[in-house]
Coordinates of N, CA and C and ligand atoms in Angstrom, one line a residue:
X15 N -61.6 25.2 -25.7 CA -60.4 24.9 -25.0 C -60.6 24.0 -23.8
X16 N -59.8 22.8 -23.8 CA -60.0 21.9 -22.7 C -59.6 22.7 -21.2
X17 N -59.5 22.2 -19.8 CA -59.3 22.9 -19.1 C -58.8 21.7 -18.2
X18 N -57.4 21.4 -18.3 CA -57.1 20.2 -17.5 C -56.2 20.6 -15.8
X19 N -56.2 20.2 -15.3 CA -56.1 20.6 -13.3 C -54.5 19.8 -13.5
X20 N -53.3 20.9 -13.2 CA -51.6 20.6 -12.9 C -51.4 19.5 -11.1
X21 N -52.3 18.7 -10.7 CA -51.5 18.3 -9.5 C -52.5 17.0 -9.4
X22 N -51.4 16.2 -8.2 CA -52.3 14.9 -7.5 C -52.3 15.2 -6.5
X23 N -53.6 16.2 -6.3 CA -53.9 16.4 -4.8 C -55.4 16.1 -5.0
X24 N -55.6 15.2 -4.7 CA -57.4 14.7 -4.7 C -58.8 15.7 -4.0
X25 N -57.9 16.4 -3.3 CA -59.2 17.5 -3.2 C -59.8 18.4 -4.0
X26 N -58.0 19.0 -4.5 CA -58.1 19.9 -5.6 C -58.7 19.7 -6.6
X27 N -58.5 18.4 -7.1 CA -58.9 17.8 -8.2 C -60.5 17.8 -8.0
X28 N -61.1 17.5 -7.0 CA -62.8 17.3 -7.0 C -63.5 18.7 -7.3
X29 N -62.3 19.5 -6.6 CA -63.3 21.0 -6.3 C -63.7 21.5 -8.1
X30 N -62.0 21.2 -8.4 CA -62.2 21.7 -9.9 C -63.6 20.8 -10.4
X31 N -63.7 19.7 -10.5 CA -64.7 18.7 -10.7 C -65.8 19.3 -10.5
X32 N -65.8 19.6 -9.5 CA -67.5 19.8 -9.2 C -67.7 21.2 -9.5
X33 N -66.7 22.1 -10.2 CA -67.6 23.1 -10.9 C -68.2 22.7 -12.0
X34 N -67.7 21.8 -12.7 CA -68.2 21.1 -14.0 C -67.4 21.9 -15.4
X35 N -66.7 22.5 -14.9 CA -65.6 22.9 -16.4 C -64.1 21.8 -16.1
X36 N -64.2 20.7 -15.7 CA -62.4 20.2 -15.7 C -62.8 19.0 -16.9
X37 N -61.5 19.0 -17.6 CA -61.6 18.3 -18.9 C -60.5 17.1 -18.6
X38 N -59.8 17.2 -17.6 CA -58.8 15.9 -17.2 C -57.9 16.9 -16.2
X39 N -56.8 15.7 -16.3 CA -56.0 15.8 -15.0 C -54.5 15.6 -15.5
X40 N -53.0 16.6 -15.3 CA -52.1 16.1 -15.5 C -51.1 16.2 -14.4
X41 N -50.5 15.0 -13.8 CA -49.4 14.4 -13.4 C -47.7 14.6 -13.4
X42 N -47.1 14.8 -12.6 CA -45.7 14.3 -12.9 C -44.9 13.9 -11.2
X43 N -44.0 13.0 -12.0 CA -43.2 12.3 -10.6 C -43.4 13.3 -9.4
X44 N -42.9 14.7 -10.0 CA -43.0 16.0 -8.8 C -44.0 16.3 -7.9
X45 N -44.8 16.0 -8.7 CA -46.6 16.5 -8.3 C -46.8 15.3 -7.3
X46 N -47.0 13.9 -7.6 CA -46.9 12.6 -7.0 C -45.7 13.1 -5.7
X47 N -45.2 13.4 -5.5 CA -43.7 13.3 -4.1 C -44.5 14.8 -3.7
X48 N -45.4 15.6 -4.2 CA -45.9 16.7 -3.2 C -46.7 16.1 -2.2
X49 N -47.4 15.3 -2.6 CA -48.5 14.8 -2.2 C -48.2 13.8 -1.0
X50 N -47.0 13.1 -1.0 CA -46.7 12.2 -0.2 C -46.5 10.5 -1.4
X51 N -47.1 10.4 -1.9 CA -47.0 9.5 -2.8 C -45.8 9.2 -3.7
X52 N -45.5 7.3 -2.8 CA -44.0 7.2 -3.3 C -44.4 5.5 -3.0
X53 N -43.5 5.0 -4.1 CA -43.5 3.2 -4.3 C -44.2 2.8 -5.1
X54 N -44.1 2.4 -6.3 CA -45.0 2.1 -7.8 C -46.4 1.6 -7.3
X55 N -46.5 0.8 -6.5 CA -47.6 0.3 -6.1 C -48.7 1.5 -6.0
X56 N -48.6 2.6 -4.3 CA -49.2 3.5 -4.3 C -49.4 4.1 -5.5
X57 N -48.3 5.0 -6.1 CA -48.7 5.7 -7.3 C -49.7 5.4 -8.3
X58 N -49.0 3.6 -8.8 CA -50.2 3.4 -9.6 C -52.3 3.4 -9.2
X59 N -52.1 2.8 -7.8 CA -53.4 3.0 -6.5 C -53.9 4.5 -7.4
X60 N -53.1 5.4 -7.0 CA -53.2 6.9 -6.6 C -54.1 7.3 -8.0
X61 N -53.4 6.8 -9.5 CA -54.0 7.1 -11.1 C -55.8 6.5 -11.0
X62 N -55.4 5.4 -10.3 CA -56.9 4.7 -9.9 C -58.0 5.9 -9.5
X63 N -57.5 6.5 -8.3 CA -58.2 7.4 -7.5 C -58.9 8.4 -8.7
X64 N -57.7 9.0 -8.9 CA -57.9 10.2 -9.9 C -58.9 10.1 -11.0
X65 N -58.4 8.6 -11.8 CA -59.3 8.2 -12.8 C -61.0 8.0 -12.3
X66 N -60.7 7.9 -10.9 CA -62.5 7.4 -10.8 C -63.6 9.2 -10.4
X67 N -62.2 9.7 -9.7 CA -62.7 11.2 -9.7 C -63.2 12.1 -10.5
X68 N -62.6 11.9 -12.2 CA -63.0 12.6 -13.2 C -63.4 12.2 -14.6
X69 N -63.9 12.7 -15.3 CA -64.9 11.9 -16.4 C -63.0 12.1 -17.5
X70 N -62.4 13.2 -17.8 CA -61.3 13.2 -18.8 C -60.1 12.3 -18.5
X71 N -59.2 12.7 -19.7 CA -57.9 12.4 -19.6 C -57.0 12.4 -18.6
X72 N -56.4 11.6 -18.2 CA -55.4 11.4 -17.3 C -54.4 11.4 -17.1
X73 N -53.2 12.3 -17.3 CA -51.5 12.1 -18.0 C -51.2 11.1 -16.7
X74 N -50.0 10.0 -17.3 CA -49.6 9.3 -16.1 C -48.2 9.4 -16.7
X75 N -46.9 9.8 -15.9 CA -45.9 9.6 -16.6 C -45.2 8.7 -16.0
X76 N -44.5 8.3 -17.6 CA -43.1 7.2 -16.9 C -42.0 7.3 -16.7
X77 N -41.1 6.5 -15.4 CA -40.2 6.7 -15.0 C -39.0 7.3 -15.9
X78 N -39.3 5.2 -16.7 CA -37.8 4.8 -17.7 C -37.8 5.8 -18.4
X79 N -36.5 5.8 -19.0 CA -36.0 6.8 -20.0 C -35.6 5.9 -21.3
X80 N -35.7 4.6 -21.2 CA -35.1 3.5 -22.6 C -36.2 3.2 -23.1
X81 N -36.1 2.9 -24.2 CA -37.7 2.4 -25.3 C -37.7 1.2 -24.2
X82 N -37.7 0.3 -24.0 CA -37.8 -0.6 -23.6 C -38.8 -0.9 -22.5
X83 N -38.2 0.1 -21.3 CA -38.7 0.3 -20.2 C -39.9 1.5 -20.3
X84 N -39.8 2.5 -21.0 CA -40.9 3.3 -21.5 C -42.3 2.2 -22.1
X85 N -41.9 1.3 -23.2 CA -43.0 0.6 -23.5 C -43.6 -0.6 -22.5
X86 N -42.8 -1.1 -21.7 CA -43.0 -1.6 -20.5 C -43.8 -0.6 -19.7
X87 N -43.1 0.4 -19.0 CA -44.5 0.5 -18.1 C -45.6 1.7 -18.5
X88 N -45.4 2.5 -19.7 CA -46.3 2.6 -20.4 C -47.8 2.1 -20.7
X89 N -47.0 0.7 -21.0 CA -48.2 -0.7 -21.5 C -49.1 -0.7 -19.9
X90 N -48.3 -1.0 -19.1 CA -49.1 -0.6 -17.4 C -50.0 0.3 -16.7
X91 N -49.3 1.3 -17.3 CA -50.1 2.8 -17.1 C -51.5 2.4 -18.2
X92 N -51.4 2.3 -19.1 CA -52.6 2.3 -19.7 C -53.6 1.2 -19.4
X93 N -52.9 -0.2 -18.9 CA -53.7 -1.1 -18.7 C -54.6 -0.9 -17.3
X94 N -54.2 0.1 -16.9 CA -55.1 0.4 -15.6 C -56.5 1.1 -15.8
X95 N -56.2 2.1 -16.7 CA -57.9 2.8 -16.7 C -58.0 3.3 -18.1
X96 N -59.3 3.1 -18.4 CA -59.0 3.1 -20.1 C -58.7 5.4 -20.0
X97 N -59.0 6.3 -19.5 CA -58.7 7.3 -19.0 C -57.0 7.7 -19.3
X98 N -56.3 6.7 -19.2 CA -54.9 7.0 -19.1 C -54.5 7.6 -20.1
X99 N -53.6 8.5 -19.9 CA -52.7 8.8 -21.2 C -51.0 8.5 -20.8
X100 N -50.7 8.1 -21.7 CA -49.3 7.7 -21.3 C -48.4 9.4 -21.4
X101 N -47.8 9.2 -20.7 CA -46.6 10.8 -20.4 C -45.3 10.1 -20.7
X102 N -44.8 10.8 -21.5 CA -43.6 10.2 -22.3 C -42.3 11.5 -22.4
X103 N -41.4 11.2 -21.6 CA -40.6 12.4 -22.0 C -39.9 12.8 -23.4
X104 N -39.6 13.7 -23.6 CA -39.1 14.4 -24.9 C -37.5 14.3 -25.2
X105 N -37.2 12.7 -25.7 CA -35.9 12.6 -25.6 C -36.2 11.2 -27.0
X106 N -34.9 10.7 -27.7 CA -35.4 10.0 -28.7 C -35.9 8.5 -28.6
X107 N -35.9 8.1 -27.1 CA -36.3 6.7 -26.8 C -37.9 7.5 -26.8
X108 N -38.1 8.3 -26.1 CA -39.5 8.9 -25.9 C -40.0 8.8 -26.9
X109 N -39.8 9.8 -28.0 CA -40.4 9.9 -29.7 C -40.8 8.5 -30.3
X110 N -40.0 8.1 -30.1 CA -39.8 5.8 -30.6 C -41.5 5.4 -29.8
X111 N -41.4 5.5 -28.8 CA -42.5 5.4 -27.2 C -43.4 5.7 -28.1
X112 N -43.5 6.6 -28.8 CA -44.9 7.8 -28.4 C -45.4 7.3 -29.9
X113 N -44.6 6.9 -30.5 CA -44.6 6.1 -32.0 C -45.5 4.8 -31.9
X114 N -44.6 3.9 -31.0 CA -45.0 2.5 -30.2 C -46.4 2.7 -30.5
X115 N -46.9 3.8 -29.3 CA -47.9 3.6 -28.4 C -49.5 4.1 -29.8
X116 N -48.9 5.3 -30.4 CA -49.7 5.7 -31.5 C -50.5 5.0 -32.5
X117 N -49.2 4.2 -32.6 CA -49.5 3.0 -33.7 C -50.2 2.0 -32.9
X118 N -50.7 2.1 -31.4 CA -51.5 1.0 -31.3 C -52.9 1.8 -30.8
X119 N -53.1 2.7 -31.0 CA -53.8 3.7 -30.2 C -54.0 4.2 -29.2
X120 N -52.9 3.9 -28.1 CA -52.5 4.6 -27.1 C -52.6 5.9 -26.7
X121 N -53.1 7.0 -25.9 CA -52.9 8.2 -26.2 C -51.3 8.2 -25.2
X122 N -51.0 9.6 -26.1 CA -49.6 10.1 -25.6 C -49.6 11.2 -25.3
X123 N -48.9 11.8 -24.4 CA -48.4 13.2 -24.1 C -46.8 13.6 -24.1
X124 N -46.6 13.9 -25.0 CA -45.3 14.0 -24.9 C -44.7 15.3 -24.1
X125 N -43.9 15.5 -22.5 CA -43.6 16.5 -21.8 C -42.3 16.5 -21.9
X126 N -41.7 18.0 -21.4 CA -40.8 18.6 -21.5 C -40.2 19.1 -22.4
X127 N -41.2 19.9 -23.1 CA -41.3 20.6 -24.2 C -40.7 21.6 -24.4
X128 N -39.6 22.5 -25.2 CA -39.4 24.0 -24.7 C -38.9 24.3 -26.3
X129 N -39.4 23.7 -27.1 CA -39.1 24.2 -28.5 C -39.9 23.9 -29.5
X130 N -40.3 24.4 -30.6 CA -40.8 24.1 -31.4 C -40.5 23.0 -32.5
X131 N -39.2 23.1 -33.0 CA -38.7 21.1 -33.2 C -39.1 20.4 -32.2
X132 N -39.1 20.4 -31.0 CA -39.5 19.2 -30.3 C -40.9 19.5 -30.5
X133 N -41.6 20.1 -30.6 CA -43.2 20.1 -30.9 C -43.7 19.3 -32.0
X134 N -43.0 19.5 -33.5 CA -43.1 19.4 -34.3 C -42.4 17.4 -34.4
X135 N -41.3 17.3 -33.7 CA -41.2 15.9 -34.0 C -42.5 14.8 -33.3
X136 N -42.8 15.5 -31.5 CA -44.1 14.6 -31.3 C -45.0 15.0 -32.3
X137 N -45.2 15.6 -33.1 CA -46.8 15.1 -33.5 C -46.3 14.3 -34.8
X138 N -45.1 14.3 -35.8 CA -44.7 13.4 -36.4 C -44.8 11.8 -36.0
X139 N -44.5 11.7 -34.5 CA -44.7 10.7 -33.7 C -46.5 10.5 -33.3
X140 N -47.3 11.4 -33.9 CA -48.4 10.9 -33.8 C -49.3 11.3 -32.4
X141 N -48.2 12.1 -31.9 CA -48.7 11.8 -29.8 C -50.0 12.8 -30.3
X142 N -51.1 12.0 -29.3 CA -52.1 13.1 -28.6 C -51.7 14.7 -28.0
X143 N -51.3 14.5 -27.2 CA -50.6 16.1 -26.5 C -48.9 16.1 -26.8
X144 N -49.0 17.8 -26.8 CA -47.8 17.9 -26.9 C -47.4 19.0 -25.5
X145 N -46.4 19.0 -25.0 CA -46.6 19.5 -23.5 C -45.7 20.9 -23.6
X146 N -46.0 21.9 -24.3 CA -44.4 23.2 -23.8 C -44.5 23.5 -22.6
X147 N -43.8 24.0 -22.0 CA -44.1 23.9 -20.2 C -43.5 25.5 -20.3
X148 N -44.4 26.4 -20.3 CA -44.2 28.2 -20.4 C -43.9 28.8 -19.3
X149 N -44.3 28.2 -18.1 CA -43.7 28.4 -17.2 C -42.2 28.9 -16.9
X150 N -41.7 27.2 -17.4 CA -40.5 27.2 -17.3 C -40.0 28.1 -17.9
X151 N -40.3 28.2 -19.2 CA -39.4 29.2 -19.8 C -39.9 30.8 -19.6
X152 N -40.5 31.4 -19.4 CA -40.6 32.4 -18.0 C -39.7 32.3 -17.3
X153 N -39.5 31.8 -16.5 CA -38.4 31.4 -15.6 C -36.9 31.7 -15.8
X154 N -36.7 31.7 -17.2 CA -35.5 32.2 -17.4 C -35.2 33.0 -18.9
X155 N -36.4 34.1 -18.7 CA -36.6 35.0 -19.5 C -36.8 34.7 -20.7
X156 N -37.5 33.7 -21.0 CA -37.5 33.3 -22.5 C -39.0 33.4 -22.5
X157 N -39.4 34.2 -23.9 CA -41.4 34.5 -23.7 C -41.8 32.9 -24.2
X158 N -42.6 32.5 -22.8 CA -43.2 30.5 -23.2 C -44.3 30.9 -24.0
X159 N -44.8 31.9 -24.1 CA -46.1 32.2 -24.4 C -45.7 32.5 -26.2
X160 N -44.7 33.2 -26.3 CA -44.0 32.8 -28.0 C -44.2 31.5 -28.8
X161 N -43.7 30.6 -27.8 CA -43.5 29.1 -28.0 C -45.1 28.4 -28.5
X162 N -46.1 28.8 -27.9 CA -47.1 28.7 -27.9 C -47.6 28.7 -29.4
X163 N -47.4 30.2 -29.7 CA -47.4 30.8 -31.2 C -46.8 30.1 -32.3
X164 N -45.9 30.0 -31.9 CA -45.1 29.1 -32.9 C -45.7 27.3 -33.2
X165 N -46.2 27.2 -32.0 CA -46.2 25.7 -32.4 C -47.9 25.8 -33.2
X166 N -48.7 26.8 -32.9 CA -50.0 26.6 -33.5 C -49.6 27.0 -34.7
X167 N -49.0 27.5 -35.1 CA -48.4 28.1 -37.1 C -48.6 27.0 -37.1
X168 N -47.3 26.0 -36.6 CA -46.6 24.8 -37.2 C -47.4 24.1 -37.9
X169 N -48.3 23.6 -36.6 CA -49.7 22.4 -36.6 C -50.4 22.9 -37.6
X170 N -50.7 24.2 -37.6 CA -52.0 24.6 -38.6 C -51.7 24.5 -40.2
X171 N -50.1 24.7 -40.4 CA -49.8 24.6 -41.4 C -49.9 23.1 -42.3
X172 N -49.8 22.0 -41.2 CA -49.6 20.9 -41.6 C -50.9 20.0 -41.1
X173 N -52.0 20.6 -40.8 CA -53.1 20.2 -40.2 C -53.0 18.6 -39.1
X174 N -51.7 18.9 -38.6 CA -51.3 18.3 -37.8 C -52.7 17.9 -36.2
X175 N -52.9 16.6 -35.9 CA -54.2 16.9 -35.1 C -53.4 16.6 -33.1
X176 N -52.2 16.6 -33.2 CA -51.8 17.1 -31.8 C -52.2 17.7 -31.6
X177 N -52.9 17.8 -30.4 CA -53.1 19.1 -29.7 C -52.0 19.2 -28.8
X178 N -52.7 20.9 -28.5 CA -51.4 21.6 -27.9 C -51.9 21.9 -26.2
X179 N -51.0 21.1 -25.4 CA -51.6 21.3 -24.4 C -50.3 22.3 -23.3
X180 N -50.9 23.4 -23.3 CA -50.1 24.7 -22.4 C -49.7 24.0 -21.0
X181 N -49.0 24.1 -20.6 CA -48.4 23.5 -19.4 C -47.5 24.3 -18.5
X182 N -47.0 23.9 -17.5 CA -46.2 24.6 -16.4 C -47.3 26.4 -16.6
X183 N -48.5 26.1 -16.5 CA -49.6 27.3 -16.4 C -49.1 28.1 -15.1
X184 N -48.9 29.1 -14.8 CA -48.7 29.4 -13.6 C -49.7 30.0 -12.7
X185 N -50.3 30.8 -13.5 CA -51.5 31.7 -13.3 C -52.5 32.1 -14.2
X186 N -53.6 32.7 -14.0 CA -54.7 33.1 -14.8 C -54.3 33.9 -16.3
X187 N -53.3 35.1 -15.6 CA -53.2 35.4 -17.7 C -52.5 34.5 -18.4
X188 N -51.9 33.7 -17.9 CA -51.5 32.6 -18.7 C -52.2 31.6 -19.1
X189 N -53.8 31.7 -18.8 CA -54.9 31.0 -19.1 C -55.0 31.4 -19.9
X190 N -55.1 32.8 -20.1 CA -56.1 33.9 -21.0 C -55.2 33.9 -22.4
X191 N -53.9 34.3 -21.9 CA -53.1 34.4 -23.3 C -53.1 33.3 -23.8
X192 N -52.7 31.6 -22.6 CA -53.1 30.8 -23.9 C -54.4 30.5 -25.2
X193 N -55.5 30.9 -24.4 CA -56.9 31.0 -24.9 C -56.9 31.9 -26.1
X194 N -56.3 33.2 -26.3 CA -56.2 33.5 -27.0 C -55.3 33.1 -28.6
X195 N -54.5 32.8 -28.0 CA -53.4 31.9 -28.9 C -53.9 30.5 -29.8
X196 N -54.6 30.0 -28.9 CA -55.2 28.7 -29.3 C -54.5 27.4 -28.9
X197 N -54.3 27.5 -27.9 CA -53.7 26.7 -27.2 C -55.0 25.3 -27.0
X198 N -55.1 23.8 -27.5 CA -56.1 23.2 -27.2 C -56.5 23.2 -25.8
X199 N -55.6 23.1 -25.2 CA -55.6 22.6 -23.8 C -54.8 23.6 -22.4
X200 N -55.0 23.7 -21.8 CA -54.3 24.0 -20.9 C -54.4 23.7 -19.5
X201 N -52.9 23.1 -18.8 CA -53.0 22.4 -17.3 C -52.5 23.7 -16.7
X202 N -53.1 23.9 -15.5 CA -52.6 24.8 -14.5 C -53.0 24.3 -12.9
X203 N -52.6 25.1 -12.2 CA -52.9 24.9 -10.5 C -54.7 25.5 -10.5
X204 N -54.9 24.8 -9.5 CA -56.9 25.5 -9.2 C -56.8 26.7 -9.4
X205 N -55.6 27.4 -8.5 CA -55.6 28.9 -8.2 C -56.1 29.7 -10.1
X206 N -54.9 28.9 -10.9 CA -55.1 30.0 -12.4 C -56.4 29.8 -13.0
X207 N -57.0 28.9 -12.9 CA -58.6 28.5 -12.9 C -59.4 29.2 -12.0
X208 N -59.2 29.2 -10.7 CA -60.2 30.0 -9.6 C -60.5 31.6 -9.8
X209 N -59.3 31.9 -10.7 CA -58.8 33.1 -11.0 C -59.4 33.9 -12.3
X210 N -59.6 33.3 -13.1 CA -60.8 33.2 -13.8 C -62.2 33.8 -13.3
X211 N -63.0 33.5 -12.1 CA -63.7 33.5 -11.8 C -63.8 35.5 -11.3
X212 N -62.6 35.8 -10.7 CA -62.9 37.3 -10.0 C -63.3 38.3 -11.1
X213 N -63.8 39.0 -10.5 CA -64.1 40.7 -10.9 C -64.2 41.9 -10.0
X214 N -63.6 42.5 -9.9 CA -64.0 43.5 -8.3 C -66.0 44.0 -9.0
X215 N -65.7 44.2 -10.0 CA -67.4 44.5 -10.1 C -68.3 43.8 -10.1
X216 N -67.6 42.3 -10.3 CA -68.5 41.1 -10.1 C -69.2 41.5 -8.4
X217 N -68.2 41.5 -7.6 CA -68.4 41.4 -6.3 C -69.6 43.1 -5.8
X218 N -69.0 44.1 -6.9 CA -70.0 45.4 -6.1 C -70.8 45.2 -6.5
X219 N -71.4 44.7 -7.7 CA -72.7 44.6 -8.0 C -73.5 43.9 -7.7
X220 N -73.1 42.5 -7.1 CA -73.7 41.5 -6.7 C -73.9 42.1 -5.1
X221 N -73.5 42.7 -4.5 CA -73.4 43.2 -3.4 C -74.9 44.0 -3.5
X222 N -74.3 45.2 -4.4 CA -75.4 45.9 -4.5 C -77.0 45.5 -5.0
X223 N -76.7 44.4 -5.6 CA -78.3 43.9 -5.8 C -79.1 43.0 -5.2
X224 N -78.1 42.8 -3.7 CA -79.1 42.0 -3.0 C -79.4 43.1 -1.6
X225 N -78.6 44.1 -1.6 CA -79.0 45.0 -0.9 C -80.6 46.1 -1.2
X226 N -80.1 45.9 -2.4 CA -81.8 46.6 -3.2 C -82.5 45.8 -3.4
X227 N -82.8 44.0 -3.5 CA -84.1 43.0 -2.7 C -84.4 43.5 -1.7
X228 N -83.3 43.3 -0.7 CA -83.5 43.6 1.3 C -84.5 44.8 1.4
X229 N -84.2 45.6 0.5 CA -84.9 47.1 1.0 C -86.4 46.7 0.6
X230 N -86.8 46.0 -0.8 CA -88.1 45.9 -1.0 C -88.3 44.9 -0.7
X231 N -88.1 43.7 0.3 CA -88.6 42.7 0.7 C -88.4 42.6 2.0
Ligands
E4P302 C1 -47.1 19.4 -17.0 O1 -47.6 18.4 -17.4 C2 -46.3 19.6 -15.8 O2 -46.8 18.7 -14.9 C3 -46.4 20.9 -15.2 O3 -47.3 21.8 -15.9 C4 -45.1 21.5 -14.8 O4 -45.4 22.8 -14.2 P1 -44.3 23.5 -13.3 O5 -43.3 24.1 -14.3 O6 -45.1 24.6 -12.6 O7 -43.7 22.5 -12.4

């Protein structure tokens, strides 16, 4: 299971880095305006940064919403670092996009995912990732982690090679259930990653076993 970092906050992004489990990095306009980062110029700067910060994948998404302007700055996002992945929203200029970009070998992420038809058309479209965002649907009582289920049937049935990258991650069991599910991928915040790491018995025993050196040394 890949393990890709939800924000453009360049610190966050290192820390994950330098444990040596981060497999890429994913982006969106939202993430970019947390950060302070605004005016095509910066932003594209900003993909630079990130790209040089980590060895994976990079989602970069695009504004446009028309084939046109999707393949336009698409073509841009990718001409910057070979790392890029183009982020393509889930709408039928997007699918067209994700098609474009497939057929030239582009990688794609297709986001704003919340159904299993829309799963099932991006990987028809060929995209690299497919994005369900479980979060969201959490959010308004719908199990995202269903969604999840559903789309690995799909793919497996059709040996479809989208991967499925879990998204809007909110926290650590939502690492774990994805992991379980078989989710290829999953973006979350440091924290659902960091979170990973605890055990209260991690901590008593480690306690306790440097306290029983101290005594014989
Ligand atoms: C995915 O690519 C999105 O950037 C992200 O996971 C959305 O998460 P949110 O629902 O927590 O904003």
């Amino acid at each position: 299971m890949k393990f890709f970092i939800d924000t453009a906050n360049l610190e966050q992004i290192k820390e994950a880095e330098d444990m040596g489990i981060l497999d890429g990095v994913t982006t969106n306009p939202s993430l970019m305006a947390k950060e302070g980062i605004t005016g095509t110029d910066n932003i594209l700067k900003h993909y630079v940064k990130i790209c040089n910060l980590v060895e994976g994948d990079v989602s970069a998404e695009v504004i446009a919403t028309d084939f046109e302007g999707m393949v336009r700055e698409g073509e841009a996002l990718a001409d910057l670092h070979d790392q890029i992945v183009v982020k393509l929203p889930m709408i039928k200029d997007g699918i067209k996009a994700c098609k474009y970009f497939s057929d030239k070998g582009i990688k794609t992420n297709v986001t704003l995912v919340f159904s299993a038809g829309q799963a099932l058309l991006a990987a028809k479209a060929g995209a690299t990732y497919v994005s369900p965002f479980i979060g969201r649907l959490d959010d308004i009582s719908t199990d995202g982690l269903n969604l999840i289920a559903e789309i690995r049937q799909i793919y497996d049935n059709y040996a479809f090679e989208t991967q499925i990258l879990a998204a809007s991650v909110r926290h650590t069991m939502h690492v774990i259930d994805c992991a379980k599910l078989g989710a290829d991928v999953m973006t979350g915040p440091l924290s659902s990653i960091e979170g990973l790491l605890k055990h209260p018995l991690t901590d008593i025993g480690l306690a306790k076993f440097l306290e029983d050196y101290k005594k014989g040394n």
